[in-house]
Coordinates of C-alpha atoms and ligand atoms in Angstrom, one line a residue:
M148 CA -0.1 -45.5 18.7
S149 CA -3.9 -45.7 18.7
I150 CA -6.0 -46.6 21.7
I151 CA -6.9 -50.0 20.1
N152 CA -3.3 -50.9 19.5
R153 CA -2.4 -50.0 23.1
R154 CA -5.3 -52.2 24.4
Q155 CA -4.2 -55.1 22.2
A156 CA -0.6 -54.7 23.4
L157 CA -1.8 -54.8 27.0
R158 CA -3.8 -58.0 26.3
F159 CA -0.7 -59.7 24.9
T160 CA 1.3 -58.6 27.9
L161 CA -1.3 -60.0 30.3
A162 CA -1.5 -63.3 28.4
A163 CA 2.3 -63.7 28.4
L164 CA 2.3 -63.0 32.2
A165 CA -0.6 -65.4 32.9
V166 CA 0.8 -68.4 31.1
P167 CA 3.8 -69.2 33.4
S168 CA 1.8 -68.8 36.6
M169 CA -1.0 -71.1 35.3
A170 CA 1.6 -73.7 34.3
A171 CA 3.1 -73.5 37.8
A172 CA -0.4 -74.0 39.3
A173 CA -1.1 -77.0 37.1
A174 CA 2.3 -78.5 37.9
A175 CA 1.7 -78.1 41.6
D176 CA -1.4 -80.3 41.3
G177 CA -0.3 -83.8 40.3
H178 CA -3.8 -84.7 38.9
A179 CA -4.0 -81.8 36.5
A180 CA -3.9 -82.7 32.8
A181 CA -3.2 -80.5 29.8
H182 CA -5.4 -80.5 26.7
T183 CA -4.9 -78.7 23.4
V184 CA -7.5 -77.0 21.3
T185 CA -6.1 -76.2 17.9
I186 CA -7.7 -73.4 15.8
K187 CA -7.5 -74.1 12.1
G188 CA -9.7 -73.4 9.2
S189 CA -11.7 -71.0 11.4
K190 CA -12.7 -74.0 13.6
Y191 CA -11.8 -75.1 17.1
S192 CA -10.6 -78.7 17.2
P193 CA -11.9 -80.4 19.2
A194 CA -14.9 -78.0 19.2
N195 CA -16.4 -79.7 22.3
L196 CA -14.0 -80.9 24.9
T197 CA -14.6 -82.6 28.3
I198 CA -12.0 -82.2 31.0
K199 CA -11.6 -82.5 34.8
A200 CA -11.6 -79.6 37.2
G201 CA -8.1 -78.3 37.6
D202 CA -7.1 -79.2 34.0
K203 CA -5.5 -76.8 31.7
V204 CA -6.5 -76.1 28.1
V205 CA -4.0 -74.6 25.7
F206 CA -5.6 -72.8 22.7
V207 CA -3.2 -72.8 19.8
N208 CA -3.8 -70.7 16.7
A209 CA -2.6 -72.6 13.6
D210 CA -4.5 -70.2 11.2
G211 CA -3.2 -67.3 9.2
A212 CA -5.9 -65.1 10.7
A213 CA -6.0 -64.0 14.3
H214 CA -8.6 -65.6 16.6
T215 CA -9.7 -65.5 20.2
A216 CA -11.4 -68.1 22.5
T217 CA -13.7 -66.0 24.6
A218 CA -16.2 -67.5 27.1
K219 CA -19.8 -66.5 26.5
N220 CA -20.0 -65.6 30.2
R221 CA -16.6 -63.9 30.0
S222 CA -15.0 -66.2 32.6
F223 CA -12.0 -66.6 30.3
D224 CA -10.6 -64.9 27.2
T225 CA -7.4 -65.7 25.4
G226 CA -7.3 -62.3 23.8
S227 CA -6.3 -62.1 20.1
L228 CA -4.0 -64.9 19.1
K229 CA -2.0 -64.5 16.0
K230 CA -0.7 -67.4 13.9
G231 CA 1.5 -69.7 16.1
Q232 CA 0.5 -68.0 19.3
Q233 CA -1.1 -69.8 22.2
A234 CA -2.8 -69.2 25.5
A235 CA -3.4 -71.5 28.4
V236 CA -6.5 -71.4 30.6
T237 CA -7.0 -73.5 33.8
F238 CA -10.5 -74.5 34.6
K239 CA -11.3 -74.9 38.2
K240 CA -15.1 -75.1 38.5
A241 CA -17.4 -77.8 37.1
G242 CA -19.8 -76.8 34.4
K243 CA -20.2 -76.2 30.7
L244 CA -18.6 -73.1 29.2
S245 CA -19.5 -72.1 25.7
Y246 CA -17.0 -69.9 23.9
F247 CA -16.6 -68.2 20.6
C248 CA -14.2 -66.1 18.6
E249 CA -14.7 -62.4 19.2
L250 CA -13.3 -61.7 15.7
H251 CA -15.5 -64.3 14.0
P252 CA -18.6 -64.9 16.2
M253 CA -19.7 -67.8 14.1
M254 CA -16.8 -69.8 15.5
K255 CA -18.0 -71.7 18.5
G256 CA -16.8 -74.3 21.0
S257 CA -17.4 -75.6 24.5
I258 CA -15.5 -76.8 27.4
T259 CA -17.3 -79.2 29.8
V260 CA -15.6 -79.4 33.2
K261 CA -16.5 -82.5 35.3
Ligands
CU164 CU1 -11.6 -66.0 14.7

């Protein structure tokens, strides 16, 4: 197994572990809402999303190719999502976060947290 494969395997493991705890945190806060960003045709949809602090965003890859949703400031990173995989991120602080796909840097989106 190469170093790259081991690193990717670790990222998947971390993502799998992170999802249940984030879901539990959102459930504990009655005001938290869940939003979905679908990745299809090498585009994020919606590309620009406004949410409230405490809300959760689930990034779902519906493309054949692998993609990531990686914050420009690195405050979040879904890691590589293959077709059908998803990752949930909870946003706690207000502000605008621009993100991109590490594998296809021309893919861009933003989350605005109010
Ligand atoms: Cu991509």
